[in-house]
């Protein structure tokens, strides 16, 4: 790692609490270099001086590193597996405790809430939804979306759970209320225990192997025996046994 980037990592960590050392280096460097060059800077140290005293640049930098892309029912076939194979197994208890980790602007935890509402009374499940990005969480709490986020959502769900408000769609309050949003940094903060289901999708791909391994151990420790981890469609775990998991289906891992 060159000195310019290494020092930048240290300064960013002290300023924001985000440790870029755990994000894949080549990919992150490319994203940030193209951003700072566009702004006319020539090195990471020059760029840090600027973000250190300009809140607009800092906001733009945080936006670039967090990558908030999400949508309802992302990879719809995986959600069908969740509904048809995984839920019947974990629904044996009377209530469910669920965590949507790195939930971005809320599409994933709200999808969970809609799916679960078909099988359980609303007061029998809770969904913790966390992300490192406060701006994304503020948007999530509003529960207002455009067509783009909703294109995979079945028509029946759209009709049942959303109200059209001009160009936007507002999620119904009873579905929204099952989800509790909270800021949480996967690489720094404590993990709660006792989950039946943890959904963590499309964030682990940005992390180094070392960070991923640590997170698999921590997710495993957070799940109840028999609980499930649901990962993204490019995030298969190659050696689940090492972390106390077995494959339950593609992209689903059962805690042993
Ligand atoms: C591409 S989105 C994934 C959203 C959703 N899970 C999905 O699959 O549609 C990645 C999210 O990971 C969050 N993120 C990045 N680093 C994180 C960290 N260290 N801790 C918690 N969340 C993080 C970003 O803020 C962003 O909202």
Tab-separated table of C-alpha atoms and ligand atoms in Angstrom:
chain	number	residue	atom	x	y	z
A	1	UNK	CA	0.000	0.000	0.000
A	2	UNK	CA	1.499	3.398	-0.841
A	3	UNK	CA	2.150	5.913	1.922
A	4	UNK	CA	-0.287	8.517	0.609
A	5	UNK	CA	-3.238	6.074	0.806
A	6	UNK	CA	-2.068	4.532	4.089
A	7	UNK	CA	-1.957	7.921	5.811
A	8	UNK	CA	-5.315	8.842	4.307
A	9	UNK	CA	-6.833	5.686	5.840
A	10	UNK	CA	-5.546	6.690	9.299
A	11	UNK	CA	-6.861	10.242	9.035
A	12	UNK	CA	-10.274	9.151	7.716
A	13	UNK	CA	-10.586	6.655	10.553
A	14	UNK	CA	-9.836	9.300	13.183
A	15	UNK	CA	-12.270	11.741	11.596
A	16	UNK	CA	-15.205	9.456	10.727
A	17	UNK	CA	-14.744	6.082	12.456
A	18	UNK	CA	-14.766	4.343	9.049
A	19	UNK	CA	-11.777	2.033	8.677
A	20	UNK	CA	-10.964	1.822	4.974
A	21	UNK	CA	-8.238	-0.739	5.745
A	22	UNK	CA	-11.001	-3.376	5.858
A	23	UNK	CA	-12.398	-2.460	2.430
A	24	UNK	CA	-10.847	-4.018	-0.711
A	25	UNK	CA	-7.961	-1.721	-1.522
A	26	UNK	CA	-7.806	-1.648	-5.342
A	27	UNK	CA	-11.560	-1.115	-5.707
A	28	UNK	CA	-11.780	1.614	-3.034
A	29	UNK	CA	-8.685	3.438	-4.283
A	30	UNK	CA	-10.105	3.487	-7.799
A	31	UNK	CA	-13.440	4.888	-6.650
A	32	UNK	CA	-11.809	7.594	-4.542
A	33	UNK	CA	-9.093	8.542	-7.028
A	34	UNK	CA	-11.660	9.131	-9.741
A	35	UNK	CA	-13.710	11.236	-7.312
A	36	UNK	CA	-10.839	13.452	-6.134
A	37	UNK	CA	-9.379	13.869	-9.639
A	38	UNK	CA	-12.743	15.084	-10.853
A	39	UNK	CA	-12.581	17.738	-8.120
A	40	UNK	CA	-9.079	18.816	-9.232
A	41	UNK	CA	-7.014	17.237	-6.414
A	42	UNK	CA	-3.809	15.342	-7.174
A	43	UNK	CA	-3.225	13.192	-4.073
A	44	UNK	CA	-5.021	11.589	-1.127
A	45	UNK	CA	-3.296	13.976	1.292
A	46	UNK	CA	-4.499	17.045	-0.608
A	47	UNK	CA	-7.975	15.518	-0.790
A	48	UNK	CA	-8.062	14.841	2.955
A	49	UNK	CA	-7.167	18.457	3.763
A	50	UNK	CA	-10.180	19.499	1.704
A	51	UNK	CA	-12.714	17.051	3.170
A	52	UNK	CA	-11.425	17.848	6.653
A	53	UNK	CA	-12.740	21.406	6.453
A	54	UNK	CA	-15.547	21.243	3.876
A	55	UNK	CA	-18.719	19.437	5.056
A	56	UNK	CA	-20.085	19.241	1.501
A	57	UNK	CA	-16.968	17.427	0.267
A	58	UNK	CA	-17.026	15.194	3.351
A	59	UNK	CA	-20.645	14.267	2.670
A	60	UNK	CA	-19.817	13.471	-0.958
A	61	UNK	CA	-16.853	11.341	0.134
A	62	UNK	CA	-18.986	9.354	2.610
A	63	UNK	CA	-21.597	8.896	-0.080
A	64	UNK	CA	-18.988	7.500	-2.451
A	65	UNK	CA	-17.667	4.947	0.020
A	66	UNK	CA	-21.036	3.685	1.215
A	67	UNK	CA	-22.717	2.734	-2.117
A	68	UNK	CA	-26.378	2.717	-1.081
A	69	UNK	CA	-27.917	0.959	-4.101
A	70	UNK	CA	-30.850	-1.208	-3.035
A	71	UNK	CA	-34.350	-2.252	-4.105
A	72	UNK	CA	-37.360	-4.164	-2.807
A	73	UNK	CA	-37.177	-7.929	-3.462
A	74	UNK	CA	-33.616	-7.610	-4.773
A	75	UNK	CA	-32.903	-10.924	-6.606
A	76	UNK	CA	-36.541	-12.011	-6.360
A	77	UNK	CA	-35.817	-15.755	-6.683
A	78	UNK	CA	-33.792	-15.625	-3.423
A	79	UNK	CA	-36.773	-14.095	-1.633
A	80	UNK	CA	-38.934	-16.941	-2.932
A	81	UNK	CA	-36.507	-19.409	-1.366
A	82	UNK	CA	-36.676	-17.457	1.878
A	83	UNK	CA	-40.448	-17.593	1.840
A	84	UNK	CA	-40.937	-21.183	0.711
A	85	UNK	CA	-38.027	-23.053	2.296
A	86	UNK	CA	-36.395	-21.002	5.026
A	87	UNK	CA	-39.328	-19.341	6.782
A	88	UNK	CA	-41.271	-22.571	7.361
A	89	UNK	CA	-38.191	-23.872	9.192
A	90	UNK	CA	-37.533	-20.855	11.392
A	91	UNK	CA	-41.213	-20.067	12.009
A	92	UNK	CA	-41.535	-22.879	14.518
A	93	UNK	CA	-41.286	-20.493	17.474
A	94	UNK	CA	-44.033	-18.050	18.340
A	95	UNK	CA	-42.048	-14.920	17.457
A	96	UNK	CA	-39.070	-13.959	15.339
A	97	UNK	CA	-36.116	-11.669	15.969
A	98	UNK	CA	-34.528	-10.468	12.744
A	99	UNK	CA	-31.597	-8.245	11.738
A	100	UNK	CA	-31.145	-6.574	8.375
A	101	UNK	CA	-27.460	-5.562	8.546
A	102	UNK	CA	-26.270	-2.839	6.110
A	103	UNK	CA	-29.889	-2.070	5.219
A	104	UNK	CA	-29.173	1.116	3.243
A	105	UNK	CA	-32.380	3.078	2.539
A	106	UNK	CA	-34.739	0.453	3.978
A	107	UNK	CA	-35.894	-1.594	0.974
A	108	UNK	CA	-34.536	-4.859	2.429
A	109	UNK	CA	-35.989	-4.684	5.985
A	110	UNK	CA	-39.308	-3.422	4.621
A	111	UNK	CA	-39.397	-6.349	2.162
A	112	UNK	CA	-38.876	-8.630	5.161
A	113	UNK	CA	-41.669	-6.922	7.052
A	114	UNK	CA	-44.126	-7.338	4.143
A	115	UNK	CA	-43.197	-10.999	3.628
A	116	UNK	CA	-43.489	-11.828	7.330
A	117	UNK	CA	-46.810	-10.036	7.685
A	118	UNK	CA	-48.303	-12.821	5.565
A	119	UNK	CA	-47.309	-15.462	8.119
A	120	UNK	CA	-47.282	-13.824	11.536
A	121	UNK	CA	-49.367	-11.244	13.396
A	122	UNK	CA	-47.518	-7.934	13.216
A	123	UNK	CA	-46.728	-7.894	16.932
A	124	UNK	CA	-44.870	-11.224	16.732
A	125	UNK	CA	-41.789	-10.123	14.818
A	126	UNK	CA	-39.263	-7.341	15.117
A	127	UNK	CA	-36.701	-6.311	12.566
A	128	UNK	CA	-33.558	-4.438	13.583
A	129	UNK	CA	-32.228	-2.590	10.565
A	130	UNK	CA	-28.771	-1.045	10.712
A	131	UNK	CA	-26.338	0.770	8.480
A	132	UNK	CA	-23.206	2.851	8.934
A	133	UNK	CA	-24.684	5.669	6.850
A	134	UNK	CA	-26.912	8.086	8.789
A	135	UNK	CA	-28.242	9.745	5.633
A	136	UNK	CA	-29.414	6.418	4.251
A	137	UNK	CA	-31.143	5.667	7.574
A	138	UNK	CA	-32.958	9.009	7.544
A	139	UNK	CA	-34.315	8.213	4.061
A	140	UNK	CA	-35.252	4.732	5.207
A	141	UNK	CA	-37.316	6.092	8.083
A	142	UNK	CA	-39.421	8.171	5.682
A	143	UNK	CA	-40.564	5.002	3.873
A	144	UNK	CA	-41.095	6.864	0.606
A	145	UNK	CA	-39.869	5.384	-2.684
A	146	UNK	CA	-39.895	5.892	-6.448
A	147	UNK	CA	-40.769	3.322	-9.141
A	148	UNK	CA	-37.135	2.368	-9.491
A	149	UNK	CA	-36.894	0.799	-6.027
A	150	UNK	CA	-40.196	-1.017	-6.521
A	151	UNK	CA	-39.798	-2.667	-9.906
A	152	UNK	CA	-39.306	-6.195	-8.493
A	153	UNK	CA	-42.119	-5.875	-5.954
A	154	UNK	CA	-45.137	-8.046	-6.825
A	155	UNK	CA	-48.094	-5.923	-7.930
A	156	UNK	CA	-50.286	-7.367	-5.165
A	157	UNK	CA	-47.813	-6.183	-2.493
A	158	UNK	CA	-47.611	-2.743	-4.038
A	159	UNK	CA	-51.395	-2.397	-3.947
A	160	UNK	CA	-51.687	-3.762	-0.433
A	161	UNK	CA	-48.890	-1.926	1.339
A	162	UNK	CA	-48.239	1.358	-0.496
A	163	UNK	CA	-50.172	4.566	-1.063
A	164	UNK	CA	-49.368	6.618	-4.155
A	165	UNK	CA	-48.450	10.216	-3.341
A	166	UNK	CA	-47.724	12.115	-6.550
A	167	UNK	CA	-44.640	10.549	-8.132
A	168	UNK	CA	-43.849	8.554	-4.984
A	169	UNK	CA	-45.103	5.558	-3.046
A	170	UNK	CA	-45.451	5.658	0.750
A	171	UNK	CA	-45.215	2.435	2.740
A	172	UNK	CA	-48.096	1.740	5.129
A	173	UNK	CA	-47.290	2.627	8.764
A	174	UNK	CA	-48.108	-0.823	10.224
A	175	UNK	CA	-45.526	-2.524	8.003
A	176	UNK	CA	-43.006	0.291	8.582
A	177	UNK	CA	-43.471	0.179	12.371
A	178	UNK	CA	-42.098	-3.372	12.649
A	179	UNK	CA	-38.667	-2.071	11.606
A	180	UNK	CA	-36.340	-0.277	14.053
A	181	UNK	CA	-33.532	1.641	12.364
A	182	UNK	CA	-30.235	2.268	14.133
A	183	UNK	CA	-26.758	3.338	13.085
A	184	UNK	CA	-24.238	0.491	13.391
A	185	UNK	CA	-20.766	-0.072	11.959
A	186	UNK	CA	-20.260	-3.763	11.186
A	187	UNK	CA	-16.502	-3.372	11.490
A	188	UNK	CA	-16.490	-1.673	14.904
A	189	UNK	CA	-19.688	-2.113	16.874
A	190	UNK	CA	-20.974	-4.869	19.149
A	191	UNK	CA	-23.363	-7.470	17.672
A	192	UNK	CA	-26.583	-8.254	19.518
A	193	UNK	CA	-27.416	-11.900	20.149
A	194	UNK	CA	-30.448	-14.156	19.835
A	195	UNK	CA	-31.424	-13.630	16.176
A	196	UNK	CA	-33.519	-16.158	14.228
A	197	UNK	CA	-32.549	-14.589	10.900
A	198	UNK	CA	-29.781	-12.213	9.841
A	199	UNK	CA	-29.933	-10.744	6.363
A	200	UNK	CA	-26.636	-9.193	5.266
A	201	UNK	CA	-26.490	-8.699	1.523
A	202	UNK	CA	-24.315	-6.802	-0.901
A	203	UNK	CA	-21.908	-5.273	1.566
A	204	UNK	CA	-19.457	-8.098	2.324
A	205	UNK	CA	-18.249	-7.920	-1.305
A	206	UNK	CA	-16.602	-4.598	-0.482
A	207	UNK	CA	-14.603	-5.983	2.454
A	208	UNK	CA	-11.203	-7.722	2.614
A	209	UNK	CA	-11.023	-11.486	3.267
A	210	UNK	CA	-9.807	-10.846	6.821
A	211	UNK	CA	-12.768	-8.584	7.571
A	212	UNK	CA	-15.233	-11.059	6.030
A	213	UNK	CA	-13.934	-13.971	8.107
A	214	UNK	CA	-14.258	-11.932	11.293
A	215	UNK	CA	-17.821	-10.983	10.333
A	216	UNK	CA	-18.873	-14.575	9.609
A	217	UNK	CA	-17.700	-15.513	13.127
A	218	UNK	CA	-19.619	-12.593	14.604
A	219	UNK	CA	-22.825	-13.335	12.670
A	220	UNK	CA	-22.576	-16.947	13.773
A	221	UNK	CA	-22.279	-15.787	17.409
A	222	UNK	CA	-25.329	-13.554	16.975
A	223	UNK	CA	-27.665	-16.263	15.702
A	224	UNK	CA	-29.638	-18.736	17.776
A	225	UNK	CA	-28.949	-22.399	17.110
A	226	UNK	CA	-30.921	-23.231	13.933
A	227	UNK	CA	-31.017	-19.536	12.934
A	228	UNK	CA	-30.223	-18.493	9.370
A	229	UNK	CA	-27.821	-16.108	7.669
A	230	UNK	CA	-29.003	-14.829	4.268
A	231	UNK	CA	-26.196	-13.351	2.124
A	232	UNK	CA	-26.064	-11.587	-1.262
A	233	UNK	CA	-26.076	-13.344	-4.604
A	234	UNK	CA	-22.305	-13.027	-5.117
A	235	UNK	CA	-21.389	-13.691	-1.505
A	236	UNK	CA	-21.384	-17.445	-1.065
A	237	UNK	CA	-19.381	-18.672	1.967
A	238	UNK	CA	-16.867	-21.255	0.769
A	239	UNK	CA	-16.164	-22.994	4.035
A	240	UNK	CA	-19.271	-22.480	6.211
A	241	UNK	CA	-18.266	-25.180	8.727
A	242	UNK	CA	-15.356	-23.005	9.883
A	243	UNK	CA	-17.832	-20.510	11.283
A	244	UNK	CA	-20.309	-22.982	12.757
A	245	UNK	CA	-22.648	-22.877	9.728
A	246	UNK	CA	-23.950	-25.409	7.234
A	247	UNK	CA	-25.433	-24.541	3.833
A	248	UNK	CA	-29.246	-24.628	4.039
A	249	UNK	CA	-29.725	-23.491	0.432
A	250	UNK	CA	-27.660	-21.379	-1.961
A	251	UNK	CA	-26.955	-18.105	-0.103
A	252	UNK	CA	-28.583	-19.341	3.142
A	253	UNK	CA	-26.549	-20.713	6.056
A	254	UNK	CA	-27.925	-22.497	9.114
A	255	UNK	CA	-26.250	-21.957	12.487
A	256	UNK	CA	-25.325	-25.353	13.922
B	1	LIG	C1	-25.150	-1.882	-1.666
B	1	LIG	S1	-25.880	-1.440	-0.129
B	1	LIG	C2	-26.760	-2.938	0.287
B	1	LIG	C3	-28.173	-2.662	0.716
B	1	LIG	C4	-29.038	-3.906	0.941
B	1	LIG	N1	-28.479	-4.788	1.932
B	1	LIG	C5	-29.264	-4.649	-0.358
B	1	LIG	O1	-28.682	-5.720	-0.549
B	1	LIG	O2	-30.005	-4.155	-1.216
B	1	LIG	C6	-24.458	-1.494	0.954
B	1	LIG	C7	-24.682	-0.793	2.291
B	1	LIG	O3	-23.633	-1.161	3.181
B	1	LIG	C8	-23.410	-0.074	4.057
B	1	LIG	N2	-22.098	-0.230	4.703
B	1	LIG	C9	-20.867	-0.064	4.159
B	1	LIG	N3	-19.925	-0.274	5.096
B	1	LIG	C10	-20.569	-0.580	6.256
B	1	LIG	C11	-20.149	-0.889	7.569
B	1	LIG	N4	-18.859	-0.920	7.888
B	1	LIG	N5	-21.089	-1.147	8.511
B	1	LIG	C12	-22.424	-1.106	8.203
B	1	LIG	N6	-22.878	-0.815	6.982
B	1	LIG	C13	-21.969	-0.557	6.009
B	1	LIG	C14	-23.518	1.123	3.129
B	1	LIG	O4	-23.766	2.325	3.849
B	1	LIG	C15	-24.664	0.720	2.198
B	1	LIG	O5	-25.880	1.251	2.638
